């Protein structure tokens, strides 16, 4: 990794949401002090948590991550750094020149990056998100310069069409084509909107891009605004992302001061004013017409289409909405060319996709992979597989609109069309892995609880239908399921899908349908045998140790928080049901699945 | 808003003394004549006072020339507006997918065990509010909670309990 040799002492501390939560601020302060004590000239930069190979980032499970740059030497990354470790690292490594091997990242850390292709996230972490100068020093705002100097709006649209870029918000609509609709709509005033209302549980790609490289998104929006002919724009960001909001505000101010936003951008007559709108907490606002209603100050309820926003959107004017990641792809398409971009990925899904990998997988975090990689590669090569030697059961792709795929479909390639065919969807990119201690009926119940709560109530099938489905799922998980419930769920699901106005209702039944499709036996076990194979529905779990499966290791005895388990070395554990509070700690921790 | 919530609001307002509403006017003045002002105004008024009382909402209505009914319609639609005072420490338990899979349901139960409050409720001493949120976006360290602006990850019921007790024992 010779390219990272530099002339100065530098310490890069992960300061993303996860980095800060793991103690990044304290670690940084400790470094500042230790360098001062050692009398070393140090430049300590705050860095973000999603990054390129050397700076790691993206591997939030190992936070706090720290890179140490010593003049003339290769950068070294340390994992799980705490403030207490800092004086030793500075003394032995920085002063003494000896890497502290026991804390330095091992091979498995680098494996996480080996299978990735980081293009959109290339500069995330390389640049200081709060410094426009640093962004410019890394080639920032070069794409918009090229666009304004050398290209007509039509040429930009043509280039984006040729690149094959499809919307990263989930639907996968071709971006260039979407722009054409808005560009061809009559009217002087058109709006460009960036959808940063990342509401899917299990997704944090957009947050990471905005926190790590906000100017990249602004530059992407400038390119789109020029191509479509928009003078006004909004970034609609979730209120639940306080750090992202702070960084966007700063970036907007800096870009305006430097003449990248406002009137006469870069000395041309191109004009673009960009504003930040904070969301107020409603999942449905990720739907573009609901988002528009919310910017207008209304209840965020979807509107029927047509007319599409491209014709009649924000305040009745032609509007174009794209997702954060879509915008972040644009500068590199312009700079490297559509042909280069189209060479990555599959025939119909071009480029890379960023995923948020979480759940029962060893390396949780933010990853970027080329389209076409299989689900198996994603979980086992990049993510390192399932922890605690558990067996893989299912993977949930695409959030509440997506679906659960079983082991037999692990070789499905990740592209828009293959995932839809399998019953899941790309969605915004959340990937949640589940092992054998998870119950698929419970998971379906979980997702439907979410969509039912977030239904705006406009369409009756979605409002009442999801509630009825939820009631059925609830009784199944409680062991009160009836013969015919599965068929009832399927029929309700179909009705809701075809008769809802917006994407929320049209896709809300997907988690139920895919779990029925691939894990019907689990539903049947709940209904017919009153048994929960994942042992997650506590009302169906007996909390008894299976003598033949118990290896007498005593782990359950140690983890029980209420001392309900008795055990002696060499003896089968016993659970006292009068004390047991059914917290499932024993089930989750037993390596032999001996508790049922 | 449910009848219960309105009743709670009325009850709590009786014990709270007269609140100076001049900040409402100042915030509204910044947005006079601007389109799409309703949500930013509600957000800023709430940021100033911590919640939105009936008086504040009526005052906003007068300023922006919007009926209070319409304002209630908007603010009850969104999860992040509150019509009752909130605790000094707001505990946000993430109920996102990753956290759910890793047992966040138990963390909410621990809050209930410690402070006797359920989702959306505030302890009677106005110290703690429990809020289950859909996703904090820190799935890499699930299960996760936030107490005010501080994030805590990789929780177990027991270390979560220790964190809660630490806050409960904090001197005012």
XYZ file of C-alpha atoms in Angstrom:
768
model
C 0.000 0.000 0.000
C 2.886 2.299 -0.853
C 0.636 5.014 -2.235
C -0.253 6.017 1.290
C 3.262 7.007 2.312
C 3.242 10.663 3.265
C 5.589 13.274 4.672
C 3.813 14.141 7.857
C 2.652 12.434 10.992
C -1.046 11.976 10.676
C -3.686 10.226 12.686
C -7.027 9.485 11.125
C -9.736 8.659 13.595
C -13.092 7.348 12.460
C -15.618 9.983 13.407
C -18.800 8.741 11.790
C -21.876 7.982 13.836
C -20.533 4.576 14.845
C -17.018 5.882 15.443
C -18.229 8.604 17.766
C -20.524 6.179 19.572
C -17.620 3.831 20.171
C -15.556 6.619 21.741
C -13.925 8.341 18.751
C -13.933 11.743 20.413
C -12.045 10.437 23.463
C -9.554 8.596 21.260
C -8.858 11.720 19.255
C -8.316 13.776 22.375
C -5.955 11.102 23.717
C -3.888 11.228 20.519
C -3.710 14.995 20.620
C -2.399 14.792 24.170
C 0.023 11.930 23.547
C 1.549 13.719 20.539
C 1.893 16.870 22.582
C 3.558 14.961 25.417
C 5.980 13.351 22.985
C 6.738 16.700 21.368
C 5.786 15.479 17.900
C 4.426 17.622 15.093
C 1.033 16.105 14.466
C -1.848 16.819 12.218
C -4.948 15.197 13.605
C -7.819 15.068 11.232
C -11.366 14.047 11.861
C -12.349 11.433 9.414
C -15.473 9.721 8.529
C -16.477 6.181 9.010
C -16.833 4.912 5.495
C -13.806 4.795 3.400
C -11.261 3.425 1.060
C -8.966 0.503 1.684
C -6.330 1.910 3.990
C -8.592 4.095 6.057
C -10.952 1.157 6.428
C -14.143 2.806 7.479
C -17.219 0.975 6.533
C -16.242 -1.704 9.002
C -18.184 -0.123 11.829
C -18.105 -3.329 13.880
C -14.399 -2.722 14.581
C -14.669 0.883 15.690
C -12.871 2.918 16.820
C -10.598 2.515 13.804
C -7.437 4.547 13.599
C -4.838 4.926 10.831
C -1.360 6.007 11.779
C 0.812 7.668 9.168
C 4.518 7.947 10.008
C 6.749 9.767 7.505
C 8.281 7.408 5.005
C 6.324 4.383 6.178
C 3.131 2.647 5.173
C -0.027 3.544 6.998
C -1.087 1.140 9.738
C -4.656 0.593 10.876
C -5.620 -0.251 14.437
C -8.964 -1.759 15.430
C -11.128 -1.357 18.536
C -8.959 1.486 19.756
C -9.733 2.973 23.163
C -8.239 6.054 24.780
C -6.226 3.802 27.138
C -4.400 2.212 24.207
C -3.311 5.516 22.714
C -0.149 6.277 24.782
C 1.244 2.816 23.974
C 0.539 3.209 20.249
C 2.215 6.605 20.177
C 5.245 5.493 22.240
C 5.926 2.185 20.518
C 4.780 2.889 16.966
C 5.157 6.600 16.319
C 8.187 7.238 18.515
C 9.779 3.792 18.570
C 8.934 2.761 15.025
C 7.539 -0.628 16.091
C 3.981 -1.439 15.111
C 1.902 -2.605 18.088
C 1.071 -5.923 16.473
C -1.526 -7.154 18.941
C -3.821 -4.226 18.169
C -3.072 -3.724 14.484
C -5.646 -4.942 11.975
C -5.135 -8.525 10.822
C -5.815 -10.225 7.503
C -9.544 -10.576 8.094
C -9.773 -6.794 8.200
C -8.260 -6.498 4.744
C -10.427 -9.372 3.444
C -13.422 -7.137 4.022
C -12.098 -4.751 1.377
C -10.563 -7.271 -0.984
C -13.904 -8.228 -2.533
C -15.234 -4.712 -2.807
C -15.009 -2.102 -5.548
C -15.051 1.303 -4.006
C -15.878 3.956 -6.587
C -18.675 6.018 -5.075
C -17.074 5.644 -1.657
C -13.588 6.197 -3.035
C -13.162 9.574 -1.417
C -15.364 8.916 1.588
C -12.813 9.071 4.324
C -10.041 10.330 2.103
C -11.559 13.782 2.273
C -12.422 15.811 5.313
C -16.197 16.206 4.961
C -16.104 19.645 6.547
C -13.502 21.059 4.173
C -14.380 22.179 0.659
C -10.669 22.752 0.033
C -9.930 19.129 0.764
C -12.694 18.045 -1.627
C -11.280 20.294 -4.348
C -7.771 18.971 -3.658
C -9.121 15.471 -4.351
C -10.463 16.483 -7.735
C -13.776 17.798 -6.502
C -15.924 20.116 -8.637
C -13.887 19.117 -11.713
C -16.887 17.303 -13.191
C -19.148 20.348 -13.049
C -16.351 22.447 -14.575
C -16.113 19.983 -17.445
C -19.902 19.968 -17.873
C -20.206 23.756 -17.964
C -17.228 24.224 -20.254
C -17.579 21.394 -22.718
C -21.052 19.928 -22.679
C -24.579 20.950 -23.596
C -27.392 19.781 -21.306
C -28.449 17.305 -24.002
C -24.962 15.852 -24.099
C -24.984 15.389 -20.319
C -28.295 13.521 -20.490
C -27.001 11.435 -23.376
C -23.888 10.547 -21.377
C -25.923 9.522 -18.330
C -28.262 7.459 -20.520
C -25.280 5.768 -22.124
C -23.749 4.965 -18.748
C -26.799 2.868 -17.889
C -27.154 4.440 -14.433
C -30.423 3.440 -12.745
C -31.996 5.072 -9.701
C -30.379 3.890 -6.497
C -33.381 4.632 -4.317
C -34.834 1.217 -5.014
C -36.981 1.332 -8.127
C -34.107 1.212 -10.554
C -35.633 3.567 -13.123
C -33.076 4.736 -15.735
C -31.815 8.100 -14.507
C -31.152 9.722 -17.892
C -34.639 8.876 -19.108
C -36.213 10.321 -15.957
C -34.332 13.560 -16.541
C -35.597 13.763 -20.133
C -39.213 13.816 -18.931
C -38.574 16.778 -16.664
C -36.378 18.595 -19.180
C -39.065 18.301 -21.860
C -41.825 19.615 -19.575
C -42.720 23.194 -20.431
C -41.968 25.865 -17.839
C -39.156 28.131 -16.694
C -39.057 27.145 -13.054
C -38.164 23.506 -12.380
C -37.114 21.885 -9.144
C -34.433 19.325 -8.427
C -34.841 17.304 -5.244
C -32.396 15.007 -3.499
C -34.151 12.275 -1.566
C -32.130 11.760 1.616
C -35.096 10.466 3.598
C -33.502 7.092 4.127
C -36.178 5.467 6.224
C -35.707 1.736 5.623
C -34.759 0.014 8.838
C -31.393 -1.573 8.230
C -30.142 1.010 5.728
C -27.493 3.648 6.275
C -25.831 4.117 2.899
C -27.166 7.589 2.222
C -26.300 8.779 5.707
C -22.752 7.551 5.235
C -22.337 9.266 1.869
C -23.657 12.583 3.169
C -21.623 12.384 6.354
C -18.488 11.338 4.526
C -18.525 13.399 1.366
C -21.364 15.937 1.180
C -19.808 17.925 -1.659
C -19.958 14.871 -3.899
C -23.763 14.922 -3.609
C -23.900 18.679 -4.205
C -21.737 18.317 -7.321
C -23.967 15.521 -8.595
C -26.983 17.758 -8.092
C -25.284 20.584 -10.003
C -24.722 18.258 -12.956
C -28.362 17.143 -12.900
C -29.653 20.694 -12.481
C -27.689 21.814 -15.508
C -28.872 18.886 -17.602
C -32.549 19.253 -16.695
C -32.662 23.040 -16.450
C -33.443 23.485 -12.736
C -32.721 26.698 -10.906
C -33.912 25.637 -7.479
C -33.193 22.522 -5.495
C -33.797 20.845 -2.157
C -32.000 18.210 -0.163
C -34.692 16.490 1.906
C -32.855 14.850 4.792
C -34.214 12.717 7.618
C -34.293 14.497 10.957
C -32.951 11.325 12.588
C -29.522 12.023 11.040
C -28.242 14.989 13.062
C -24.613 14.649 11.949
C -25.574 14.485 8.265
C -27.655 17.642 8.639
C -24.790 19.549 10.260
C -22.407 18.518 7.484
C -24.808 19.368 4.643
C -25.443 22.801 6.138
C -21.732 23.510 6.285
C -21.148 22.160 2.779
C -23.970 24.274 1.304
C -22.594 27.414 2.933
C -19.054 26.743 1.700
C -20.157 25.868 -1.832
C -22.169 29.075 -2.001
C -19.242 31.175 -0.786
C -16.979 29.651 -3.411
C -19.424 30.318 -6.208
C -20.421 26.697 -6.882
C -23.994 27.516 -5.887
C -26.033 30.645 -6.577
C -25.966 32.863 -9.652
C -23.354 32.826 -12.426
C -21.772 29.571 -11.342
C -18.115 29.410 -12.433
C -18.561 32.584 -14.452
C -21.301 31.159 -16.672
C -24.960 32.116 -16.697
C -25.879 28.795 -15.031
C -27.807 29.445 -11.836
C -28.706 26.968 -9.082
C -29.900 27.616 -5.539
C -29.875 24.661 -3.167
C -31.689 24.413 0.179
C -31.849 21.880 2.986
C -35.207 20.605 4.250
C -35.302 18.536 7.401
C -37.844 15.761 7.489
C -40.078 15.346 10.496
C -40.248 11.600 10.852
C -42.443 9.776 8.351
C -41.244 6.771 6.373
C -43.743 7.341 3.585
C -41.949 10.610 2.722
C -39.345 8.501 0.951
C -42.012 8.156 -1.751
C -41.419 11.040 -4.105
C -44.892 12.569 -4.239
C -45.203 12.320 -0.434
C -41.795 13.934 -0.108
C -42.968 16.795 -2.296
C -46.100 17.233 -0.163
C -43.886 17.350 2.915
C -41.632 20.072 1.466
C -44.790 22.061 0.760
C -45.617 21.838 4.462
C -48.443 19.335 4.167
C -49.046 15.911 5.623
C -46.667 13.686 3.711
C -49.257 11.708 1.790
C -48.612 10.354 -1.687
C -50.478 11.832 -4.630
C -51.821 9.861 -7.516
C -49.731 9.686 -10.639
C -50.127 10.844 -13.374
C -49.443 13.685 -13.374
C -45.893 12.635 -12.597
C -43.618 15.036 -10.708
C -41.721 15.589 -13.960
C -44.844 17.354 -15.240
C -46.456 18.676 -12.065
C -44.378 18.322 -8.926
C -43.288 20.706 -6.190
C -45.700 23.665 -6.044
C -47.149 22.476 -9.323
C -43.883 22.890 -11.211
C -41.943 20.202 -13.106
C -39.688 18.445 -10.621
C -37.115 15.693 -10.629
C -36.347 13.559 -7.585
C -33.261 11.363 -7.298
C -31.663 9.519 -4.414
C -28.403 10.507 -2.670
C -26.429 7.606 -4.073
C -27.652 8.312 -7.611
C -26.307 11.864 -7.390
C -23.032 10.634 -5.888
C -22.476 8.455 -8.976
C -22.673 11.387 -11.409
C -19.322 13.191 -11.010
C -17.352 10.044 -11.818
C -19.561 9.215 -14.814
C -18.790 12.651 -16.229
C -15.074 12.496 -15.451
C -14.385 8.896 -16.477
C -16.967 8.643 -19.236
C -20.077 6.578 -19.803
C -18.165 3.742 -21.445
C -15.961 3.243 -18.407
C -18.994 3.236 -16.138
C -20.936 0.850 -18.328
C -18.031 -1.602 -18.220
C -18.756 -2.219 -14.521
C -21.660 -4.438 -13.507
C -24.048 -6.561 -15.538
C -25.830 -6.045 -18.837
C -28.848 -4.310 -17.362
C -27.515 -3.085 -14.024
C -24.438 -0.925 -14.395
C -21.928 0.324 -11.897
C -21.621 -0.503 -8.245
C -24.122 -0.599 -5.420
C -23.569 0.352 -1.824
C -25.070 -1.965 0.769
C -25.493 -1.729 4.488
C -24.629 -5.174 5.775
C -25.953 -6.015 9.218
C -27.559 -8.629 11.421
C -25.964 -12.039 12.007
C -22.819 -11.507 9.965
C -19.240 -11.142 11.166
C -18.237 -7.912 9.450
C -21.157 -5.551 9.665
C -20.804 -2.245 7.920
C -20.948 -0.307 4.714
C -19.788 -1.983 1.520
C -19.648 -1.189 -2.158
C -19.624 -4.007 -4.699
C -20.057 -4.254 -8.461
C -23.542 -5.210 -9.640
C -23.771 -8.878 -10.460
C -21.888 -10.228 -7.437
C -23.908 -13.018 -5.799
C -25.682 -12.780 -2.478
C -23.401 -15.565 -1.226
C -20.252 -13.576 -2.067
C -21.736 -10.571 -0.332
C -22.408 -12.404 2.926
C -19.575 -14.913 3.080
C -16.655 -13.298 1.205
C -17.196 -9.657 2.080
C -19.092 -10.124 5.311
C -17.050 -13.064 6.569
C -20.034 -15.357 7.156
C -22.175 -16.028 10.196
C -20.730 -15.556 13.688
C -20.790 -18.124 16.515
C -20.635 -21.003 14.003
C -24.369 -20.677 13.454
C -26.115 -21.782 10.295
C -27.314 -19.240 7.771
C -31.097 -19.165 7.500
C -32.183 -16.187 5.427
C -31.174 -12.801 4.156
C -33.525 -9.873 3.970
C -32.856 -7.552 1.052
C -34.525 -4.261 0.297
C -36.015 -3.382 3.666
C -39.747 -3.433 4.390
C -40.507 -3.517 0.664
C -38.111 -6.332 -0.028
C -38.059 -9.993 0.699
C -36.284 -12.801 2.533
C -34.184 -15.174 0.468
C -33.305 -18.691 1.672
C -30.039 -20.572 1.354
C -31.050 -22.140 -1.973
C -31.108 -18.692 -3.576
C -27.750 -17.526 -2.251
C -26.282 -17.653 -5.737
C -28.736 -15.075 -7.062
C -26.759 -12.265 -8.686
C -27.361 -8.846 -7.194
C -28.922 -6.790 -9.937
C -32.301 -5.083 -10.137
C -34.011 -7.698 -12.257
C -32.682 -10.933 -10.702
C -33.678 -9.777 -7.234
C -37.199 -8.874 -8.334
C -37.510 -12.290 -9.975
C -36.520 -13.929 -6.684
C -39.191 -11.969 -4.833
C -36.851 -9.508 -3.128
C -35.684 -6.164 -4.439
C -32.636 -3.952 -4.429
C -34.525 -1.402 -2.383
C -32.190 1.181 -1.014
C -29.612 -1.455 -0.110
C -30.197 -2.794 3.363
C -28.980 -6.382 3.810
C -29.924 -8.056 7.075
C -28.633 -11.566 7.672
C -30.509 -14.048 9.853
C -29.376 -17.299 11.412
C -31.131 -20.375 12.762
C -32.171 -18.632 15.974
C -34.375 -16.224 14.022
C -38.009 -17.026 13.260
C -39.274 -16.147 9.809
C -42.867 -15.571 10.894
C -41.576 -13.196 13.533
C -39.499 -11.367 10.916
C -42.554 -10.979 8.665
C -44.497 -9.720 11.686
C -41.707 -7.261 12.458
C -41.690 -5.739 8.970
C -45.428 -5.525 8.755
C -45.589 -3.823 12.154
C -43.348 -1.196 10.634
C -45.243 -0.669 7.370
C -48.608 -0.822 9.110
C -47.519 1.942 11.486
C -46.039 4.004 8.667
C -49.008 3.653 6.327
C -50.277 7.180 5.788
C -53.870 5.978 5.798
C -54.904 7.368 2.449
C -55.671 4.052 0.747
C -58.016 1.737 2.608
C -56.435 -1.542 1.432
C -53.077 -0.457 2.843
C -54.474 1.088 6.022
C -56.851 -1.701 7.001
C -55.369 -4.569 5.029
C -51.941 -4.357 6.621
C -53.578 -4.214 10.050
C -55.618 -7.321 9.340
C -52.542 -9.140 8.069
C -50.665 -8.058 11.156
C -53.387 -9.435 13.440
C -53.203 -12.781 11.649
C -49.412 -12.878 11.953
C -49.651 -11.956 15.624
C -51.969 -14.842 16.375
C -49.728 -17.243 14.479
C -46.698 -16.201 16.547
C -48.757 -16.689 19.705
C -49.697 -20.214 18.753
C -53.292 -19.309 17.944
C -52.938 -19.627 14.186
C -55.818 -21.277 12.362
C -56.042 -23.621 9.446
C -56.321 -21.444 6.322
C -54.416 -18.468 7.749
C -51.595 -18.828 5.256
C -53.995 -18.729 2.323
C -55.811 -15.771 3.869
C -52.535 -13.880 4.203
C -51.684 -14.596 0.585
C -55.003 -13.396 -0.705
C -54.971 -10.215 1.408
C -51.415 -9.543 0.257
C -52.395 -9.704 -3.398
C -55.324 -7.353 -2.861
C -53.201 -4.785 -1.038
C -50.513 -4.915 -3.703
C -52.837 -4.188 -6.591
C -55.052 -1.588 -4.955
C -52.607 0.745 -3.183
C -51.593 4.080 -4.638
C -47.931 4.233 -3.734
C -44.901 2.029 -3.327
C -45.425 1.593 0.393
C -48.691 -0.294 0.031
C -47.709 -1.982 -3.203
C -44.688 -3.577 -1.554
C -45.673 -3.832 2.120
C -46.846 -7.468 1.772
C -43.539 -8.573 0.176
C -41.827 -9.722 3.395
C -44.891 -11.851 4.201
C -45.173 -13.276 0.703
C -41.491 -14.212 0.436
C -41.368 -15.806 3.867
C -44.452 -17.854 2.953
C -42.905 -18.732 -0.387
C -39.574 -19.902 1.007
C -40.336 -20.760 4.628
C -43.874 -22.101 4.459
C -42.820 -24.974 6.724
C -42.136 -22.493 9.529
C -45.632 -21.042 9.219
C -47.054 -24.562 9.239
C -44.997 -25.533 12.299
C -46.482 -22.536 14.165
C -50.043 -23.256 13.085
C -50.212 -27.040 13.117
C -47.608 -28.099 15.668
C -47.644 -24.942 17.822
C -43.878 -24.913 17.515
C -41.432 -22.122 16.588
C -38.409 -23.553 14.751
C -36.383 -20.368 15.260
C -37.341 -20.473 18.949
C -38.064 -16.758 18.851
C -41.816 -16.767 19.537
C -41.511 -17.137 23.288
C -45.068 -18.313 23.789
C -44.255 -21.390 21.734
C -40.894 -22.157 23.300
C -40.836 -24.596 26.221
C -37.478 -23.437 27.589
C -36.317 -26.970 28.266
C -32.837 -28.391 27.848
C -32.750 -31.294 25.378
C -30.652 -33.880 27.166
C -29.330 -35.583 24.061
C -28.220 -32.296 22.484
C -26.715 -30.732 25.618
C -22.914 -30.910 25.725
C -22.831 -29.840 29.367
C -20.702 -26.774 28.648
C -22.450 -24.478 31.127
C -22.676 -21.424 28.835
C -26.419 -21.109 29.431
C -25.817 -21.186 33.190
C -23.369 -18.284 32.879
C -25.523 -16.059 30.652
C -28.854 -16.482 32.470
C -29.571 -13.052 34.016
C -32.047 -14.352 36.612
C -30.174 -17.474 37.806
C -32.932 -19.765 36.614
C -30.453 -22.351 35.311
C -28.656 -24.906 37.455
C -25.609 -26.702 36.107
C -22.556 -28.553 37.340
C -19.508 -29.624 35.428
C -20.295 -32.788 33.491
C -24.030 -32.500 34.045
C -26.924 -31.503 31.816
C -28.213 -28.017 32.605
C -31.688 -27.575 34.049
C -34.005 -24.556 33.643
C -36.271 -23.690 36.567
C -39.408 -22.445 34.793
C -40.712 -20.652 37.860
C -37.698 -18.334 37.689
C -37.299 -18.128 33.904
C -38.316 -14.787 32.364
C -38.073 -16.104 28.772
C -35.395 -13.602 27.756
C -33.846 -16.113 25.282
C -30.256 -15.373 26.360
C -29.668 -19.133 26.793
C -31.107 -19.956 23.358
C -29.073 -17.292 21.599
C -25.862 -18.327 23.356
C -26.139 -22.129 23.357
C -23.718 -23.316 20.657
C -25.542 -26.646 20.277
C -29.161 -25.510 19.872
C -29.965 -27.676 22.875
C -32.681 -25.471 24.357
C -36.156 -25.789 22.942
C -53.942 12.798 18.101
C -55.819 10.490 20.410
C -58.259 11.779 23.011
C -55.942 10.482 25.672
C -53.095 12.576 24.309
C -55.236 15.710 24.247
C -56.297 15.060 27.803
C -52.690 14.535 28.851
C -51.793 17.778 27.160
C -54.525 19.657 29.005
C -53.550 18.187 32.359
C -49.894 18.939 31.966
C -50.567 22.468 30.855
C -52.418 23.186 34.061
C -49.311 22.558 36.119
C -46.989 24.398 33.805
C -46.834 28.111 34.374
C -47.488 30.709 31.766
C -44.982 30.393 28.942
C -43.565 33.408 27.164
C -44.613 33.006 23.532
C -42.583 35.831 22.038
C -40.120 33.361 20.518
C -42.993 31.927 18.462
C -43.546 35.334 16.891
C -39.849 35.767 16.174
C -39.566 32.370 14.499
C -42.687 32.972 12.406
C -41.429 36.398 11.350
C -38.392 34.790 9.717
C -40.694 32.817 7.456
C -43.281 35.451 6.633
C -44.314 35.220 3.014
C -42.208 32.105 2.390
C -43.650 28.953 0.867
C -43.565 25.687 2.792
C -43.035 27.409 6.158
C -45.259 25.210 8.316
C -42.873 22.332 9.052
C -39.712 24.402 9.619
C -41.656 26.740 11.939
C -43.070 23.829 13.932
C -39.588 22.310 14.134
C -37.979 25.500 15.386
C -40.703 26.297 17.895
C -40.398 22.776 19.235
C -36.626 23.077 19.372
C -37.027 26.245 21.440
C -39.658 25.026 23.904
C -39.073 21.285 23.828
C -42.631 20.539 22.719
C -45.651 22.167 21.090
C -48.456 23.297 23.421
C -51.939 24.217 22.296
C -51.158 27.920 22.913
C -48.022 27.738 20.794
C -49.878 26.042 17.975
C -52.656 28.635 18.061
C -50.081 31.418 18.063
C -48.297 29.895 15.072
C -51.659 29.706 13.297
C -52.315 33.401 13.890
C -48.867 34.322 12.626
C -48.860 32.175 9.510
C -52.560 32.609 8.813
C -53.131 28.857 8.958
C -55.893 27.290 11.017
C -54.797 25.336 14.122
C -56.693 22.350 12.756
C -54.492 22.310 9.749
C -51.391 22.588 11.941
C -52.581 19.710 14.117
C -53.198 17.729 10.946
C -49.603 18.206 9.888
C -47.895 17.769 13.237
C -49.729 14.624 14.231
C -48.778 13.060 10.915
C -45.072 13.181 11.683
C -43.361 11.170 14.394
C -41.034 13.934 15.491
C -43.544 16.439 16.831
C -44.573 16.275 20.485
C -47.559 17.909 22.117
C -46.528 17.131 25.694
C -43.359 18.015 27.596
C -40.594 15.478 27.277
C -38.123 14.034 29.718
C -34.730 15.562 30.363
C -33.219 12.419 28.888
C -34.891 11.018 25.802
C -34.016 7.358 25.388
C -34.404 6.336 21.769
C -34.393 2.586 21.404
C -33.719 1.576 17.828
C -36.267 -0.958 16.609
C -34.750 -1.281 13.147
C -34.272 -4.667 11.508
C -30.701 -5.259 12.563
C -31.441 -4.240 16.136
C -34.593 -6.357 16.171
C -32.684 -9.403 14.980
C -30.157 -8.762 17.735
C -32.739 -8.453 20.477
C -33.637 -4.756 20.878
C -37.096 -5.709 22.185
C -35.455 -6.669 25.463
C -33.772 -3.252 25.741
C -37.177 -1.519 25.684
C -38.331 -3.915 28.386
C -35.373 -2.948 30.546
C -36.394 0.718 30.252
C -39.869 -0.267 31.391
C -38.445 -2.283 34.284
C -36.214 0.591 35.374
C -38.464 3.616 34.919
C -41.945 2.207 34.397
C -42.415 3.944 31.044
C -43.561 2.463 27.767
C -43.065 3.719 24.243
C -43.899 7.425 23.957
C -44.278 7.864 27.705
C -42.469 10.227 30.036
C -41.676 9.484 33.659
C -43.653 11.576 36.148
C -40.494 13.379 37.323
C -39.959 14.504 33.694
C -36.556 12.844 33.706
C -36.931 10.100 31.107
C -38.896 9.648 27.897
C -38.880 6.378 25.986
C -39.152 6.520 22.249
C -38.911 3.504 19.997
C -37.556 4.650 16.648
C -37.496 2.767 13.395
C -33.799 3.003 12.552
C -30.976 5.143 13.861
C -28.808 4.005 10.975
C -26.004 2.552 13.076
C -26.841 -1.078 12.280
C -23.183 -2.088 12.401
C -23.297 -1.909 16.169
C -26.784 -3.247 16.807
C -28.590 -3.185 19.150
C -28.309 0.575 19.514
C -29.880 3.284 21.634
C -29.478 7.037 21.778
C -29.798 9.019 24.984
C -30.288 12.596 23.828
C -27.468 12.991 21.284
C -25.194 10.236 22.555
C -25.250 6.848 20.845
C -24.606 3.558 22.639
C -24.092 0.351 20.688
C -23.480 -3.385 21.076
C -25.871 -3.492 24.012
C -27.011 -6.363 26.160
C -29.930 -6.034 28.575
C -27.443 -5.875 31.416
C -25.047 -3.219 30.131
C -28.043 -1.185 28.973
C -29.434 -1.353 32.495
C -26.110 -0.083 33.849
C -26.192 2.872 31.433
C -29.772 3.735 32.431
C -28.888 3.648 36.127
C -25.936 5.914 35.497
C -28.292 8.534 34.045
C -30.839 7.999 36.806
C -28.171 8.703 39.422
C -26.831 11.800 37.690
C -26.983 14.911 39.843
C -29.246 17.616 38.559
